[in-house]
Coordinates of C-alpha atoms and ligand atoms in Angstrom, one line a residue:
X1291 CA -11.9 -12.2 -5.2
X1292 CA -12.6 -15.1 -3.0
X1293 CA -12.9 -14.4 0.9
X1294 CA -10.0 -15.1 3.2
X1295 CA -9.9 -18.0 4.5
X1296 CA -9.0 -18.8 8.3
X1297 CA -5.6 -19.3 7.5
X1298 CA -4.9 -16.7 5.6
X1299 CA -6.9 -14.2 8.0
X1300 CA -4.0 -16.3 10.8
X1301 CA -1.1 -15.2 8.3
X1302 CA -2.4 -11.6 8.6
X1303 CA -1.9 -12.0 12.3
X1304 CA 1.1 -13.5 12.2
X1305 CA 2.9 -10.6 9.9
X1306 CA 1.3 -8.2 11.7
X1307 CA 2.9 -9.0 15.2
X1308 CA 5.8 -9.7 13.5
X1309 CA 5.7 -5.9 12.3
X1310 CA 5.2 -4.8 15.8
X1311 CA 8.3 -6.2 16.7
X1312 CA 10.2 -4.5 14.1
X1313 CA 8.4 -1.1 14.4
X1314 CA 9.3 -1.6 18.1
X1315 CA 13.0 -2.0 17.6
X1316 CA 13.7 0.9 14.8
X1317 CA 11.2 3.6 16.8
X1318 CA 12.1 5.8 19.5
X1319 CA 10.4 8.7 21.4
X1320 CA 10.8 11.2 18.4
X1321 CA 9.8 8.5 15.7
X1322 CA 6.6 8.7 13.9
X1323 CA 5.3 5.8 12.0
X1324 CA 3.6 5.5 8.9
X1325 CA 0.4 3.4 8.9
X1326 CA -1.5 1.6 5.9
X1327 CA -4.5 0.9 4.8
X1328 CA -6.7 -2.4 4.3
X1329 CA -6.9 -5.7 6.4
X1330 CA -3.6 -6.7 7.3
X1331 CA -3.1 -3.0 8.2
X1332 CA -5.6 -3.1 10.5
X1333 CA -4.5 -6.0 12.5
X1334 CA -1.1 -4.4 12.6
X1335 CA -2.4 -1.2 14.4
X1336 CA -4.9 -3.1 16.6
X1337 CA -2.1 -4.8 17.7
X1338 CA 0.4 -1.8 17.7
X1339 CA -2.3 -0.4 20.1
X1340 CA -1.0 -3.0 22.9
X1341 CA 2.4 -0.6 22.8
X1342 CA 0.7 3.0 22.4
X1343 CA 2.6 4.5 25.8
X1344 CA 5.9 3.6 23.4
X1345 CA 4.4 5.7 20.1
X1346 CA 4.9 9.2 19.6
X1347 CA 3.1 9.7 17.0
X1348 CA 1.4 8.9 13.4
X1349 CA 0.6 9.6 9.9
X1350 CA -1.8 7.6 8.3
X1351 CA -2.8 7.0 4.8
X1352 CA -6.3 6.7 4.8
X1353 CA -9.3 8.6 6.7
X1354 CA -10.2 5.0 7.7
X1355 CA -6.9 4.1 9.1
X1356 CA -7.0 7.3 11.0
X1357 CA -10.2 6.6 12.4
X1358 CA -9.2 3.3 13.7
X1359 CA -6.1 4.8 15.4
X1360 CA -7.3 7.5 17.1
X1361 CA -10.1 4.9 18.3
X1362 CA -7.2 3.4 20.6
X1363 CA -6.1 6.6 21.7
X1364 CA -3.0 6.8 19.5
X1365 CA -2.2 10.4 18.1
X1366 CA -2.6 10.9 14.2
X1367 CA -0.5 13.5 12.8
X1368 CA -0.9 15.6 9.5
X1369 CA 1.7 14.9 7.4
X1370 CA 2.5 18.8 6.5
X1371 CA 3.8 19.1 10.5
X1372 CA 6.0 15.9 10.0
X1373 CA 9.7 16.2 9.3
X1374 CA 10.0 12.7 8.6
X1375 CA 8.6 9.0 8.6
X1376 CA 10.8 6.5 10.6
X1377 CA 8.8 3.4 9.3
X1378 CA 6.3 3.2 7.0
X1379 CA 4.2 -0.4 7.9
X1380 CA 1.7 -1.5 4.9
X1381 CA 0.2 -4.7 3.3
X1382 CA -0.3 -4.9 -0.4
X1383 CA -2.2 -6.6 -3.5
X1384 CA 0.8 -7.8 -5.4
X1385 CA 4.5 -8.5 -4.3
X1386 CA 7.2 -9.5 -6.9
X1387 CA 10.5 -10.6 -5.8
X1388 CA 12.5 -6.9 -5.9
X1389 CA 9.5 -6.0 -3.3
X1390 CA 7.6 -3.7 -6.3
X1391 CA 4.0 -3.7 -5.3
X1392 CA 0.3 -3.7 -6.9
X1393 CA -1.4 -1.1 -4.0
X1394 CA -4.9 0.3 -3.8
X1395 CA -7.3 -2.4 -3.9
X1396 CA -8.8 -0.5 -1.0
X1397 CA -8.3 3.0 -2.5
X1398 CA -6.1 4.4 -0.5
X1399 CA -3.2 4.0 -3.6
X1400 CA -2.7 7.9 -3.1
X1401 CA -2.7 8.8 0.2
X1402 CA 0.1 5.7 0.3
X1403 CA 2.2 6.5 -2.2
X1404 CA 2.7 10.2 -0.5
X1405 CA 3.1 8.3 2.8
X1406 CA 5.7 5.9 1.4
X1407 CA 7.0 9.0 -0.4
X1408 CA 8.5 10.1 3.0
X1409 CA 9.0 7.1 5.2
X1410 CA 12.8 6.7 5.5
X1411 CA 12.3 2.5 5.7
X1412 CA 8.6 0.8 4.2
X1413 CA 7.8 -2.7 5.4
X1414 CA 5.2 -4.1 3.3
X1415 CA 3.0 -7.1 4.9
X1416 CA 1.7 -9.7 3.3
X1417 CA 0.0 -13.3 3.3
X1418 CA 1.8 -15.5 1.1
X1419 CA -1.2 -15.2 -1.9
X1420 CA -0.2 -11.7 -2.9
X1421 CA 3.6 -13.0 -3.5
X1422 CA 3.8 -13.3 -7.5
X1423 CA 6.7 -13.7 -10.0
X1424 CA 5.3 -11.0 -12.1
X1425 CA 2.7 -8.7 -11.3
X1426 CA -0.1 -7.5 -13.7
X1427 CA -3.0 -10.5 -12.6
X1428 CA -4.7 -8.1 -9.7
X1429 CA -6.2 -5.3 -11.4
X1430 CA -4.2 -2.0 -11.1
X1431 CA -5.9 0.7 -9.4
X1432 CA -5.6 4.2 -11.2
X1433 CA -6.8 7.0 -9.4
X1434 CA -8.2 9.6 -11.9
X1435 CA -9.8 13.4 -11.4
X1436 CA -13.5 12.9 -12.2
X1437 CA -13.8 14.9 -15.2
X1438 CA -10.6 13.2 -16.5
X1439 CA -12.4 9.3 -16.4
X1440 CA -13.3 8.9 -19.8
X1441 CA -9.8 10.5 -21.1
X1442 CA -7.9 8.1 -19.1
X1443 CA -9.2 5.5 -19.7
X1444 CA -8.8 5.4 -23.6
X1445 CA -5.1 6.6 -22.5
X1446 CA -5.2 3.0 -21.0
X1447 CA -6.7 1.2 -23.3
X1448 CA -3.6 2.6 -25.7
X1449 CA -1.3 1.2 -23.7
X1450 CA -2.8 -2.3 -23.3
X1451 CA -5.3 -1.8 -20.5
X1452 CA -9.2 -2.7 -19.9
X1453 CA -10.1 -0.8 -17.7
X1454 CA -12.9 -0.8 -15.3
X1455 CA -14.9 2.0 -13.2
X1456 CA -14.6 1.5 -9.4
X1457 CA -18.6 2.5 -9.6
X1458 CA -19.8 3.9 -6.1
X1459 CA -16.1 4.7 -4.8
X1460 CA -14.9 8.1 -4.0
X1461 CA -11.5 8.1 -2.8
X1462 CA -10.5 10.3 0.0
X1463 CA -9.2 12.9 -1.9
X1464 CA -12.9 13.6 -3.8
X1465 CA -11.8 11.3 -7.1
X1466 CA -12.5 8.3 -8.7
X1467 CA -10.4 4.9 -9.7
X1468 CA -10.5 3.1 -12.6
X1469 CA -9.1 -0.3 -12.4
X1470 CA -6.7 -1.8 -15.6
X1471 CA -7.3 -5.4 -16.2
X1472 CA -5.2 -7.2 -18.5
X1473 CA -1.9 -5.8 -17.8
X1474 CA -0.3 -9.2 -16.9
X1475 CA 2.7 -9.6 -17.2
X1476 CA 4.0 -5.4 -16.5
X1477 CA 7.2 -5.6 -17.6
X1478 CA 9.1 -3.0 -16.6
X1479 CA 7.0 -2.8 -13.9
X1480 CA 8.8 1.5 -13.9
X1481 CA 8.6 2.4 -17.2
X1482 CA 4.2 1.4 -17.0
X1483 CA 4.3 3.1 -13.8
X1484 CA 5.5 6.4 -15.3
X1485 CA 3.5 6.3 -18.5
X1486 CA 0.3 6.1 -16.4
X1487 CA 1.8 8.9 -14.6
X1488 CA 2.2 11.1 -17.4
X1489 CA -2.0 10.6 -18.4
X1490 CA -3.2 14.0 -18.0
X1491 CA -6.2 13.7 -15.4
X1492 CA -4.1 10.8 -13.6
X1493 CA -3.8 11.6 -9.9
X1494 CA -1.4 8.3 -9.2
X1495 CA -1.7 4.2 -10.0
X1496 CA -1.3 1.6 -7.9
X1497 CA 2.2 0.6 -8.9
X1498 CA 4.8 1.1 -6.4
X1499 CA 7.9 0.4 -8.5
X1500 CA 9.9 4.1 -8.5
X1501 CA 9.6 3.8 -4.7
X1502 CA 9.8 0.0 -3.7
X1503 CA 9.1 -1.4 -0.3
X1504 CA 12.5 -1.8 1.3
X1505 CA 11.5 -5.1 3.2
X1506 CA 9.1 -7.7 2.9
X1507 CA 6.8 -10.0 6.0
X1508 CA 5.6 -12.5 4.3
X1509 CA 2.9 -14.8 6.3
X1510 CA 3.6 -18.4 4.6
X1511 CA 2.1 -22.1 6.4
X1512 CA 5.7 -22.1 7.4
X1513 CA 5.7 -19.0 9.1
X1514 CA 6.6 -15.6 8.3
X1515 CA 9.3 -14.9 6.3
X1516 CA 11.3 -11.3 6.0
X1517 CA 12.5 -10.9 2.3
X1518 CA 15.0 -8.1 1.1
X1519 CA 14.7 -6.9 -2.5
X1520 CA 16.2 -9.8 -4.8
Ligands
5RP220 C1 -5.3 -0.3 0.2 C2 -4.1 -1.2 -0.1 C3 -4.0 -2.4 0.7 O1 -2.7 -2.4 1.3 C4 -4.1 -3.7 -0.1 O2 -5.4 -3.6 -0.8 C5 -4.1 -5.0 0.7 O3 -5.2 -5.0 1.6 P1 -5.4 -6.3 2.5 O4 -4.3 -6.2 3.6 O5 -6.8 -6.1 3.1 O6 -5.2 -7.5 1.8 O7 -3.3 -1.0 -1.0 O8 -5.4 0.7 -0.7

């Protein structure tokens, strides 16, 4: 991946303050938000900070993300002593045009998925380069169970995958992540999603088809955008 240029890194900003307005209209003070992982994420809470004295509360999905909360003094729940998610807020690696999503190119896929599991709404933010027609061209993370790698991985190759070990990376949940190259175009984007699912050894992948983002800020040279499925 090339790096971000300064535009892009200005898109990032501009979807993420965008975000803080809508988290700021659809929270109240027995909301708890749902907070991603990666770098848009992170400008999103840094700037969600500048509101904290309005935020109750919040579950995040990724040790890192928690970290970087609680640095500005907002409280991090645990998601077992949360009822509900009023808004789940997170950026993604792929968006296709009914807002299914590529997710864990920072290996948090997991934690996420739980996360957007519960949210009752999930905005998903974006610079315009993850918007695609199809996805499949980022490689899709697959969380695996350690001992599980090399059985998963020939799973994947069966079903049209290469895939590649994430060597070095341990998620926060003590596994690994293999990620399948080659997959372009995943159509339907579901049915791949559950037969990855079904892999024995398979803790989650990265697709986010079964549970969709609901609505889309999309950081264009035009400005940001806010797409509903199509
Ligand atoms: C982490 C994710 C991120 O949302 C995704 O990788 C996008 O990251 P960034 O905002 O840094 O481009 O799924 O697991």
């Amino acid at each position: 991946m090339s790096a971000p240029s300064n535009s892009q890194d200005a898109m990032k900003q501009a979807v993420a303050a965008a975000a803080v307005e809508f988290t700021l209209q659809r929270i109240d003070d027995k909301s708890t938000i749902g907070i991603g992982t990666g770098s848009t994420a992170n400008a999103y809470i840094d700037l969600l900070a500048e509101h904290k004295a309005k935020i109750t509360g919040t579950v995040a999905s990724s040790e890192s993300s928690a970290e970087r909360l609680r640095s500005h003094g907002i409280p991090v729940y645990d998601l077992n002593s949360v009822d509900e998610i009023t808004l789940y807020v997170d950026g993604a690696d792929e968006v296709n045009p009914h807002l299914e999503l590529i997710k864990g190119g920072g290996g948090a896929l997991t934690r996420e998925k739980i996360v957007a599991a519960v949210a009752r709404e999930f905005l998903c933010i974006a610079d315009q380069s993850k918007w695609v027609e199809h996805l499949g061209t980022f490689p899709l993370p697959v969380e695996v169970i350690p001992m599980a790698r090399s059985h998963v991985a020939r799973e994947l190759v069966k079903l049209g995958g290469d895939p590649v070990y994430r060597q070095g990376v341990v998620t926060d949940n003590g596994n690994v992540i293999l990620d399948v190259h080659h997959l372009f175009p995943i159509s339907p984007v579901r049915k791949l999603e559950e037969q990855i699912n079904n892999i024995t050894g398979v803790v989650c992948n990265g697709l986010f088809a079964l549970r969709p983002a609901d609505a889309l800020m999309l950081g264009t040279s035009t400005g940001v955008k806010t797409i509903y499925p199509g």
